[in-house]
Coordinates of C-alpha atoms and ligand atoms in Angstrom, one line a residue:
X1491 CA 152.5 109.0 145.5
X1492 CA 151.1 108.1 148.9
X1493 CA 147.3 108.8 147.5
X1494 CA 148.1 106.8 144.5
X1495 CA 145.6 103.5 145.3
X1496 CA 146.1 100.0 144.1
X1497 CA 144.9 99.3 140.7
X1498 CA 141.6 96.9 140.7
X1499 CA 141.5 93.2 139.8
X1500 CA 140.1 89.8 140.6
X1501 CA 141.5 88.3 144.1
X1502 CA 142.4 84.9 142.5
X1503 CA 143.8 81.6 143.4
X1504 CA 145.9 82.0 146.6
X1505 CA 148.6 80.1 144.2
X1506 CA 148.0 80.4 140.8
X1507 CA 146.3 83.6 140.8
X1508 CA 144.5 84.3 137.3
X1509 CA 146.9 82.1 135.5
X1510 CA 144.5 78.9 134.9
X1511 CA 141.1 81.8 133.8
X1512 CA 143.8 83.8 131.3
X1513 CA 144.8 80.5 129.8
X1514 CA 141.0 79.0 129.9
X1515 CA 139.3 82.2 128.1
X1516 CA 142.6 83.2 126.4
X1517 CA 143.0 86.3 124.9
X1518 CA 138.7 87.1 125.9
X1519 CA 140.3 87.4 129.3
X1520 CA 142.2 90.4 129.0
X1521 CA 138.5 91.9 127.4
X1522 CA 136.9 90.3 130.3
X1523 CA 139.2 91.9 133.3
X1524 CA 138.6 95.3 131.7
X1525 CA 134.8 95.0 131.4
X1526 CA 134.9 94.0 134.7
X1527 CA 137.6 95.9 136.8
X1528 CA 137.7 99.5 134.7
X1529 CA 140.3 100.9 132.3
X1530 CA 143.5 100.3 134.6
X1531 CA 143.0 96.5 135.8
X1532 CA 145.6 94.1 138.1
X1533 CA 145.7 90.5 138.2
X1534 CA 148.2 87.5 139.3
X1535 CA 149.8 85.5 137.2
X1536 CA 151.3 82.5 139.1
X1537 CA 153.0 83.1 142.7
X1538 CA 155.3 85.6 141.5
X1539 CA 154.3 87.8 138.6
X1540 CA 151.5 90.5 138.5
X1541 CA 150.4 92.3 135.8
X1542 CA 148.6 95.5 135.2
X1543 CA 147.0 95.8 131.7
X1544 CA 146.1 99.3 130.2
X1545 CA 143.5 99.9 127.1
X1546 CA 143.1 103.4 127.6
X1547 CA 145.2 105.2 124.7
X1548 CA 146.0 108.4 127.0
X1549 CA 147.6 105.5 129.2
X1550 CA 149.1 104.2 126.6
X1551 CA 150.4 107.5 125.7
X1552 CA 152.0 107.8 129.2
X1553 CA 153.6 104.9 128.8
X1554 CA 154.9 104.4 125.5
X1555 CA 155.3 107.9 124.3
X1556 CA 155.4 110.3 127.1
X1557 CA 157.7 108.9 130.0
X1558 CA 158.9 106.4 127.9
X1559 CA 162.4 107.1 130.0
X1560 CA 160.5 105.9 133.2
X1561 CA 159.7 102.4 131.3
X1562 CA 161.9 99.1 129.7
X1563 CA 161.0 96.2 127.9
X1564 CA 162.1 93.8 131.4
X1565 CA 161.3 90.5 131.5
X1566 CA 159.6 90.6 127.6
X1567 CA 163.2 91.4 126.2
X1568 CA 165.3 89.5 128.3
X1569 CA 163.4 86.2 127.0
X1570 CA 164.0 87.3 123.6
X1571 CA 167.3 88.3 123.8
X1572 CA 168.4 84.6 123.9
X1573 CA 167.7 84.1 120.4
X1574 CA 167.9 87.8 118.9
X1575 CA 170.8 88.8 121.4
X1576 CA 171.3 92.3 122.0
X1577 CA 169.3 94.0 118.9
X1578 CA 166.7 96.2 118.4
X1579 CA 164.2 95.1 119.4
X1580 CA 165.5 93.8 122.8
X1581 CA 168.3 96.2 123.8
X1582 CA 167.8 99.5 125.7
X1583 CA 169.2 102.6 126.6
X1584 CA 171.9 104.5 125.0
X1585 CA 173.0 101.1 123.3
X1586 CA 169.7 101.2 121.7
X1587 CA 169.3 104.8 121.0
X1588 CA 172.7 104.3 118.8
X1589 CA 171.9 101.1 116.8
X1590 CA 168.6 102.6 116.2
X1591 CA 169.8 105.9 114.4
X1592 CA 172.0 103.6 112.6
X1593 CA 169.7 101.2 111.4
X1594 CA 166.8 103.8 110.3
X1595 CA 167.9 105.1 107.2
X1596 CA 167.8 102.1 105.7
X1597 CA 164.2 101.5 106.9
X1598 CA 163.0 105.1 105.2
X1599 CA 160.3 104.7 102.7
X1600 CA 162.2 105.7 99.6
X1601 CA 165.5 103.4 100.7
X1602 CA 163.1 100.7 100.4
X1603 CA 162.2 101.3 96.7
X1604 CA 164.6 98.8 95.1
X1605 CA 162.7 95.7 97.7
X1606 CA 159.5 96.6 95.1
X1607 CA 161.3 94.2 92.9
X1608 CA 162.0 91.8 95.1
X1609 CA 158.7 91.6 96.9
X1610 CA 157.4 91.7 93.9
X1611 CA 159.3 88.7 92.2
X1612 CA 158.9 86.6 94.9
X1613 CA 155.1 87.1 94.7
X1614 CA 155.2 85.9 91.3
X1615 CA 157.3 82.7 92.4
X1616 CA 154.7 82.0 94.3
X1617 CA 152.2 82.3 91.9
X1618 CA 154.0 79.9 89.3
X1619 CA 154.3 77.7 92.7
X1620 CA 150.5 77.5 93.1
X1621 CA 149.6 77.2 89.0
X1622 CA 152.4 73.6 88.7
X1623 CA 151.1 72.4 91.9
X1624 CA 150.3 69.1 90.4
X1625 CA 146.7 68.6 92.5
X1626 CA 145.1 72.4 91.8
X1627 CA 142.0 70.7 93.4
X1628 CA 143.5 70.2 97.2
X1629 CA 143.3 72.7 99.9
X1630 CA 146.5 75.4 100.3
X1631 CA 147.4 76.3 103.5
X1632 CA 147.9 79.8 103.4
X1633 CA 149.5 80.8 106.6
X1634 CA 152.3 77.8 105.2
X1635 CA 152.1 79.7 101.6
X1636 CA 152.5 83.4 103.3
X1637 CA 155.3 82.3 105.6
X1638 CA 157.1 80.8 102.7
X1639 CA 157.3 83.5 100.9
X1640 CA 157.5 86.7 103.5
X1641 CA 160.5 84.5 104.2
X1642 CA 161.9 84.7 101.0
X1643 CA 161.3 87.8 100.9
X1644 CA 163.2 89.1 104.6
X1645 CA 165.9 86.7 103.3
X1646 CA 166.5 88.7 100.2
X1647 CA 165.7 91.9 101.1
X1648 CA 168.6 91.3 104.2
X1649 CA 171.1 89.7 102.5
X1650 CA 170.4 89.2 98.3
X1651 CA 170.5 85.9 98.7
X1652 CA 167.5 83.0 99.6
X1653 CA 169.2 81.2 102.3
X1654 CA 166.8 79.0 102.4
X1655 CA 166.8 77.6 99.2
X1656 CA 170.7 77.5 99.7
X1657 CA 171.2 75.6 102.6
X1658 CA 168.4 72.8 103.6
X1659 CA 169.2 73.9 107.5
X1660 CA 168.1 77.0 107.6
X1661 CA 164.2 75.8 107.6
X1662 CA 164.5 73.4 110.5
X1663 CA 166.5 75.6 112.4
X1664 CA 164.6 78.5 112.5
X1665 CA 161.3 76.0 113.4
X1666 CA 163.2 75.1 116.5
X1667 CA 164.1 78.6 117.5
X1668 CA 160.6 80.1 117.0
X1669 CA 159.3 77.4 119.0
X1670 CA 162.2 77.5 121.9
X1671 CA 161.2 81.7 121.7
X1672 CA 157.8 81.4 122.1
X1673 CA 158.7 78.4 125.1
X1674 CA 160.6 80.9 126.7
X1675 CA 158.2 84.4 126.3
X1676 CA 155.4 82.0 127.5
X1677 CA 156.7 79.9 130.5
X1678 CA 156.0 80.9 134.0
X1679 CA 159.8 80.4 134.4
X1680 CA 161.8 79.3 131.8
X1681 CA 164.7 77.1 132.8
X1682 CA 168.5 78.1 132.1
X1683 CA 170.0 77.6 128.8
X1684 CA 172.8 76.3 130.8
X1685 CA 170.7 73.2 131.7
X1686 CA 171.5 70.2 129.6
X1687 CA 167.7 69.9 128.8
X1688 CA 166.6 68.7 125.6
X1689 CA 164.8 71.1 124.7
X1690 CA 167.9 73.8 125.2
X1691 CA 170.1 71.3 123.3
X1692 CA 168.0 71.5 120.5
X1693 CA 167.7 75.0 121.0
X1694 CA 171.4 75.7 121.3
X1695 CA 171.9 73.6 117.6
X1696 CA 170.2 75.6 115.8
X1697 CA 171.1 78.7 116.7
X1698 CA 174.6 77.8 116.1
X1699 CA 173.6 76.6 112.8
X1700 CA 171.9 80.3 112.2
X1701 CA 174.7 81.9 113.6
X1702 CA 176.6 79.9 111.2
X1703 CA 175.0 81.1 108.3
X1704 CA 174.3 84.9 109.5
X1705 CA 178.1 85.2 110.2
X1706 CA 179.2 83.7 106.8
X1707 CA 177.1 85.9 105.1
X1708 CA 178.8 88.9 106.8
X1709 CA 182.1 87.6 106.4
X1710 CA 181.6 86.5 102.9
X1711 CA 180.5 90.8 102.4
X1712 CA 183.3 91.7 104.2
X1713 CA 186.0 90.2 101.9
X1714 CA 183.8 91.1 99.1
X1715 CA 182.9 88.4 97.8
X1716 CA 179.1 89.0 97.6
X1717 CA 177.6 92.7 96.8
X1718 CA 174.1 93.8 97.1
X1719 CA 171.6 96.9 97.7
X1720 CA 170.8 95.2 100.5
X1721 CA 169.5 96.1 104.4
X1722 CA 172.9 94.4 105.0
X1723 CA 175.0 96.9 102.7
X1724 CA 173.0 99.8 104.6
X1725 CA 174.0 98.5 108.0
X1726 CA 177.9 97.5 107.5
X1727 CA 177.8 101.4 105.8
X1728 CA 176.1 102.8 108.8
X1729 CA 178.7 105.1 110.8
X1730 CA 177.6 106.1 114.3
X1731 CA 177.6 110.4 113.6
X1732 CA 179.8 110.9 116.8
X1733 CA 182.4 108.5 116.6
X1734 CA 182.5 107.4 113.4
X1735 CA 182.4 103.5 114.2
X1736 CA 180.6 100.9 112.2
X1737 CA 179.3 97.7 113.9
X1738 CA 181.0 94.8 114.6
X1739 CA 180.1 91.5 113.2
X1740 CA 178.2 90.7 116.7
X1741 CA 176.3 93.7 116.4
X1742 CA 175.5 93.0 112.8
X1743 CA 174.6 89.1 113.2
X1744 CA 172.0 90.2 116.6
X1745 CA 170.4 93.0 114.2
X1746 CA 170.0 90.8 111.3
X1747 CA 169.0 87.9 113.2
X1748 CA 166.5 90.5 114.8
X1749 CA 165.2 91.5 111.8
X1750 CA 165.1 88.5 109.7
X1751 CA 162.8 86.9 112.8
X1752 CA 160.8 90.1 113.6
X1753 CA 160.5 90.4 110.2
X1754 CA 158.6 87.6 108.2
X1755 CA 156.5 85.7 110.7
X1756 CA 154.0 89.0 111.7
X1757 CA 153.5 89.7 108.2
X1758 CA 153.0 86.2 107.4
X1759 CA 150.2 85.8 110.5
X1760 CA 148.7 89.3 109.3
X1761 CA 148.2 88.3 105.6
X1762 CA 146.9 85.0 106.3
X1763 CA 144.5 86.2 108.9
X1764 CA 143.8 88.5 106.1
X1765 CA 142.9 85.4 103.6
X1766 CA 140.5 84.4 106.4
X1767 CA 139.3 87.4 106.6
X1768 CA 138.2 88.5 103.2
X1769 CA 137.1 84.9 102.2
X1770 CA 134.4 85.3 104.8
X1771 CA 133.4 88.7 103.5
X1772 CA 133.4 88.6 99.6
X1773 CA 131.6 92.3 99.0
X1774 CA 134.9 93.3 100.9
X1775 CA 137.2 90.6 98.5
X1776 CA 135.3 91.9 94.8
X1777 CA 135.5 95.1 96.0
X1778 CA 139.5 95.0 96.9
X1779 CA 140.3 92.8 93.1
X1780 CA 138.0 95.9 91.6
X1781 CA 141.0 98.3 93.2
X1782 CA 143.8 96.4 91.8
X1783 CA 141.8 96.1 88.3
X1784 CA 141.9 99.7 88.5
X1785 CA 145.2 100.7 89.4
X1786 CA 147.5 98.2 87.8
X1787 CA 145.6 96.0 84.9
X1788 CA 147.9 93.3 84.6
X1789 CA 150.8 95.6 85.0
X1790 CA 153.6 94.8 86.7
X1791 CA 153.1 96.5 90.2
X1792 CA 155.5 99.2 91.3
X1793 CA 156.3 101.5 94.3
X1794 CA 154.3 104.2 93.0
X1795 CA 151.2 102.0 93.0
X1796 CA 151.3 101.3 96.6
X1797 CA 149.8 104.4 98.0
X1798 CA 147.6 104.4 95.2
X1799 CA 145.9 100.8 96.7
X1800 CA 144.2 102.7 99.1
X1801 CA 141.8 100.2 100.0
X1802 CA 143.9 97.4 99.7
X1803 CA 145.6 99.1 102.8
X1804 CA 142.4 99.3 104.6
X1805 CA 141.6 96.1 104.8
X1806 CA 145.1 95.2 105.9
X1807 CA 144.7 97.8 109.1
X1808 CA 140.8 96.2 109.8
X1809 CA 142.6 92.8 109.8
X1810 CA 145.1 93.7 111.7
X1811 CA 142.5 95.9 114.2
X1812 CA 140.8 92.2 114.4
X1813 CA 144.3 90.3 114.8
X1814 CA 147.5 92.3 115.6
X1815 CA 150.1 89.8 115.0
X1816 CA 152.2 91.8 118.1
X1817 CA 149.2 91.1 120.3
X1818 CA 150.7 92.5 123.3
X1819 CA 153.3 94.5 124.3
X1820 CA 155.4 94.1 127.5
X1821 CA 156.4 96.6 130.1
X1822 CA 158.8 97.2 133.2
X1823 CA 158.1 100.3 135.2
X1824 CA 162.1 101.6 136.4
X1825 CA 161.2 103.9 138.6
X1826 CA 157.7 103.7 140.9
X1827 CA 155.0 105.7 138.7
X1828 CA 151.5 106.5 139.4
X1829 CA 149.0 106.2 136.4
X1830 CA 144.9 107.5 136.6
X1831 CA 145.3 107.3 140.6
X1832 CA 147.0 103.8 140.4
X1833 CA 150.8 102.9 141.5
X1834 CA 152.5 101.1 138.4
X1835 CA 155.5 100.3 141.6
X1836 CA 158.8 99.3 140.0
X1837 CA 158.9 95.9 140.8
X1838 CA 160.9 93.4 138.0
X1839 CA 157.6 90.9 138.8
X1840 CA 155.3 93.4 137.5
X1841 CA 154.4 93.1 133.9
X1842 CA 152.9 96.5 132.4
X1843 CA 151.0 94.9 129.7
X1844 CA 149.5 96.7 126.5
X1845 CA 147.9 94.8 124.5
X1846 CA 146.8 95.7 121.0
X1847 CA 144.2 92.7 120.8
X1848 CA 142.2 94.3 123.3
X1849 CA 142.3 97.9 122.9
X1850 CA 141.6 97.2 119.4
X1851 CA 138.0 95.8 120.4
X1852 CA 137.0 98.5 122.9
X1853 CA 133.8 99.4 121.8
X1854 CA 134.2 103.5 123.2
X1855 CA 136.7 103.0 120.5
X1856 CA 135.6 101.3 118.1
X1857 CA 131.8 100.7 117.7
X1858 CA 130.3 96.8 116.9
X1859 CA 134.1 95.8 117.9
X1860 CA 134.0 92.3 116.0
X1861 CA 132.7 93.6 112.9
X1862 CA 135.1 93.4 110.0
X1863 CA 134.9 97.1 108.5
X1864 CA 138.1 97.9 106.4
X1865 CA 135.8 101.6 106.1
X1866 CA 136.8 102.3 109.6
X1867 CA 140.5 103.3 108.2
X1868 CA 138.9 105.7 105.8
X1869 CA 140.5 109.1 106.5
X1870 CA 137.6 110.9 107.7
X1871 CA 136.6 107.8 109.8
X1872 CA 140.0 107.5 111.3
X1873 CA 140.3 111.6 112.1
X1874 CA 137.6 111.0 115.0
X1875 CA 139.2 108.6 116.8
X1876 CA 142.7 109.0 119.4
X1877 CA 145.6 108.6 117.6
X1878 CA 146.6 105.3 120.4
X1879 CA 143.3 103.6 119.8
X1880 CA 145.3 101.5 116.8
X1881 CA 148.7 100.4 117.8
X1882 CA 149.8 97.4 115.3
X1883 CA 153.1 98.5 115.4
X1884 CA 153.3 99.8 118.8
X1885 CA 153.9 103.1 119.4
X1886 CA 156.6 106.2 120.3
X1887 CA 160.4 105.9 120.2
X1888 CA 160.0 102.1 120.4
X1889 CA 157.8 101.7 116.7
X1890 CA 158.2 98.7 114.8
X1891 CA 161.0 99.9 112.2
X1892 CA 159.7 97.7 109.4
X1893 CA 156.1 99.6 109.0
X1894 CA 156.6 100.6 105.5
X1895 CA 158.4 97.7 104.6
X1896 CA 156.0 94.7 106.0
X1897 CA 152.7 97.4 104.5
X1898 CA 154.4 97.4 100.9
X1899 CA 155.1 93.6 101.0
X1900 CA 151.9 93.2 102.4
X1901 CA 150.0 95.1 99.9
X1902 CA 151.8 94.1 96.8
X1903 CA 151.3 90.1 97.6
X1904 CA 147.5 91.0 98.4
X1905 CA 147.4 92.3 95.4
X1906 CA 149.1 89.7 93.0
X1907 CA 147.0 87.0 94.7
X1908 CA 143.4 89.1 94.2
X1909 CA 144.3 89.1 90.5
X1910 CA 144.8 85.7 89.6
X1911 CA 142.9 83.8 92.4
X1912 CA 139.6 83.9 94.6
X1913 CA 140.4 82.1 97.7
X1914 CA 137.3 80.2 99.6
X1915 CA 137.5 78.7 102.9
X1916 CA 137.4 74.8 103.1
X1917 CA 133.9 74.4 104.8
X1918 CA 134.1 73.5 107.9
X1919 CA 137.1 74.9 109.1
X1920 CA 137.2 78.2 111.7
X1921 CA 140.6 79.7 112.6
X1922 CA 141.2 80.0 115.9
X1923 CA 143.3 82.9 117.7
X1924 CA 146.6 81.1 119.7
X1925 CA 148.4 84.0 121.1
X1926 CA 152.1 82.9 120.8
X1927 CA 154.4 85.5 120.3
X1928 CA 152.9 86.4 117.3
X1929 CA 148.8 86.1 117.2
X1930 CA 148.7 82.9 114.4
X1931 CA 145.9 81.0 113.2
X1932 CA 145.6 77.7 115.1
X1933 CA 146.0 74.9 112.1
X1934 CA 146.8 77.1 109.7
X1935 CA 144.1 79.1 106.7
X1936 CA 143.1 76.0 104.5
X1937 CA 141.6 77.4 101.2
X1938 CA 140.7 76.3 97.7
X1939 CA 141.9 78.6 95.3
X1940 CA 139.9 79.3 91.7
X1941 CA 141.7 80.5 89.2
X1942 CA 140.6 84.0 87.6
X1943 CA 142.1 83.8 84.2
X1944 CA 141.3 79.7 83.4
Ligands
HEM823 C1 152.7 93.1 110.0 C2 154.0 93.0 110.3 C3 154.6 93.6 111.6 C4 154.0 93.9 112.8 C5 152.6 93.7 113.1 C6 155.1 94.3 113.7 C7 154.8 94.8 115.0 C8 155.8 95.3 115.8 C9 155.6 95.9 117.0 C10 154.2 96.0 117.7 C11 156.7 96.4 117.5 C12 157.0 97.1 118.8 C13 157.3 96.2 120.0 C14 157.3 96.8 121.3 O1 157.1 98.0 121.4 O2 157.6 96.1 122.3 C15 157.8 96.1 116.5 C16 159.1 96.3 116.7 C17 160.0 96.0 115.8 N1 159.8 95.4 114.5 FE1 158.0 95.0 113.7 N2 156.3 94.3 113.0 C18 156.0 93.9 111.7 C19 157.0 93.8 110.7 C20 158.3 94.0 110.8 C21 159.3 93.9 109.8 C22 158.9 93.5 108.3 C23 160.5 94.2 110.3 C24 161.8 94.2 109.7 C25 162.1 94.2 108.4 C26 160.3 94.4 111.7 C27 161.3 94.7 112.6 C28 161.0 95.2 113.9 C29 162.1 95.7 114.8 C30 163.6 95.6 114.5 C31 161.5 96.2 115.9 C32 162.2 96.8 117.2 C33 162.2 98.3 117.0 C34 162.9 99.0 118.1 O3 162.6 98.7 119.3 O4 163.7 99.9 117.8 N3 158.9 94.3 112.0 N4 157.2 95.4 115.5

């Protein structure tokens, strides 16, 4: 340990460190500390905070995969946990360990067969959605249209019901927590909820109002009044294979709230940017509707088809390589570690920082980083390159549990969409990359859509 050297990085403002360059060249300064300090590289953010960002995936491995004992999610999780409380993807430890061998059945990819239906109805909703719009000539925002319905679609796949349609509240409420989430992730130092701010007492409303809802839900399943093949019927069945025990409505309302919010906004962000994506490359667009010509006609899409939309997947993973909605992953070291020569100490100020965005553009990794290339994710492509040079979902004990869920959803609604519409950008307009807590497009994806079969 004593050899173990300090891990490279610019000096910075006495005060504010690298914090006013990181939010200047945004996410280009991660690439930028990593051209210019090496593989393991340090900077300040602010008086307090440090962090250390890794891109190389054998660090990666270390971290998230090998000792991921030594390693919690610290500050990252603790910021979360005001909204999502204590569930998945915030707790740690044993608790963790348990909820997650509960929850994970129902995440296998055959449990998820019977959401075909639903992903695939609410696709067609939105379909009928876009044909009465009664101006087919104005611009749709697509990130709006994609949220909409990945929305719809957590809702029903969680619960059988749309609890959006149901209750006006919902919508508003859940604005105001994302935005109070990605207030509290962000700030420097975010100010107690017990302050009377009001930002927190808008905060605090609508989470009661969610909470509301969440618990009536379960309580409503409980006395059985509702049923359904839902990821709600899988949990309340789970039984811990020790003791026997269920979970508790708390436990239930955290991991629902969890997923419902882990759930729909990523795979909103990654099919929009998707939108974006292929309207700017239209070989990659004709050659993607040619796929789903060939594989469904104008049948009804089912689970079965999925795997068989090979390159529909493809260009999902490229446009997610370009723009992982998780675009960076947080880190506390427990115990003092030593990574490549460098001390990682454990210190609740340093931020161990992974970050998907930029390991996804290291051009060792992945050649002519910013080209868009969904033939990089062919299998042969893909065999030469480390398993940790693509992380979307993260990686190790601590993978996103809703892979094969958000890839089926994402893949069927890219499909319905290809066969009925070819989407072109409003000219003009250029997304831009604003790194909340998911990666979204600034302004939204504003496109005209043409119909196929007029
Ligand atoms: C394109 C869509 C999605 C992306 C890019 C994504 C990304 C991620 C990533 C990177 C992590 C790991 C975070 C970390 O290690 O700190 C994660 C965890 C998680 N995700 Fe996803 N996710 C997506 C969709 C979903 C969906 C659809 C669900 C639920 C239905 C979901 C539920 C979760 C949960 C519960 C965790 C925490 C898992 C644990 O720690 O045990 N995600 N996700």
């Amino acid at each position: 340990m004593s050899a173990a050297r300090e891990a490279p990085g610019p000096k910075g403002h006495w005060f504010w460190g690298s914090l006013r360059e990181r939010r200047k060249e945004s996410l280009h300064f991660f690439l930028r500390m990593h051209r210019e300090h090496g593989r393991v590289a340090q900077w300040r953010m602010g008086p307090v905070n440090r962090v250390i960002s890794l891109v190389d995936p054998e660090h990666v491995r270390h971290v998230l995969v090998e000792h991921v004992g030594r390693y919690t999610k610290g500050f990252g999780g603790k910021r979360l946990s005001a909204m999502l409380g204590n569930g998945l993807l915030t707790s740690e430890g044993d608790f963790w360990k348990r909820q997650r061998r509960l929850a994970q059945p129902a995440f296998h990819r055959e449990r998820l067969v019977p959401m075909v239906r639903v992903m695939e109805e609410e696709g067609r909703r939105m379909l009928e959605r876009w044909r009465e719009r009664p101006d087919s000539s104005a611009p749709l925002d697509l990130a709006e249209e994609m949220a909409r319905t990945t929305l719809s679609i957590a809702s029903r796949a969680l619960f059988s019901t749309q609890v959006i349609g149901e209750a006006g509240r919902v919508l508003p409420a859940l604005t105001v927590a994302q935005q109070e989430v990605n207030g509290r992730v962000l700030a420097l130092l975010p100010l107690p909820l017990a302050l009377p701010t009001p930002g927190n007492r808008a905060f605090l409303r609508a989470r009661r109002t969610l909470d509301a809802v969440v618990f009536d839900i379960i309580a409503r399943r409980r006395r059985g009044e509702t049923t359904g093949q839902d990821l709600l019927a899988m949990l309340m069945e789970a039984r811990d294979a020790d003791t026997g025990e269920g979970m508790t409505d708390a436990q239930l309302r955290d991991e629902l709230m969890t997923l419902f919010i882990a759930g729909y906004e990523t795979t909103a962000n990654a099919l929009a940017w998707t939108w974006s994506l292929l309207s700017q490359h239209p070989e990659v667009e004709e050659r993607a509707r040619a796929e789903v010509a060939r594989v469904l006609g104008e049948r009804v899409p089912e689970a079965e088809d999925i795997p068989r939309l090979r390159y529909l997947s493809q260009v999902l993973e490229e446009s997610m390589r370009l723009h992982p909605p998780a675009w960076v992953l947080v880190r506390q070291a427990l115990e003092d570690d030593v990574l490549d020569g460098f001390r990682i100490p454990a210190d609740p100020r340093l931020i161990v920082a992974i970050s998907p965005w930029t390991i996804h553009r290291q051009p060792d990794l992945w050649p002519d980083p910013e080209r868009f290339d969904p033939d990089r994710f062919t299998p042969e492509r893909a065999a030469g390159r480390p398993r940790l040079a693509y992380l979307p979902f993260g990686a190790g004990q601590r993978l996103c549990i809703g892979t094969h869920f958000a890839m089926m959803e994402m893949v069927l609604l890219l499909a319905q969409v290809l066969r009925r519409y070819r989407l072109r950008r409003v000219p003009g307009t250029k997304e831009e990359q604003e790194p909340l807590v998911a990666l979204r497009p600034r302004g939204g994806v504003p496109m005209y859509l043409e119909p196929l079969d007029a």
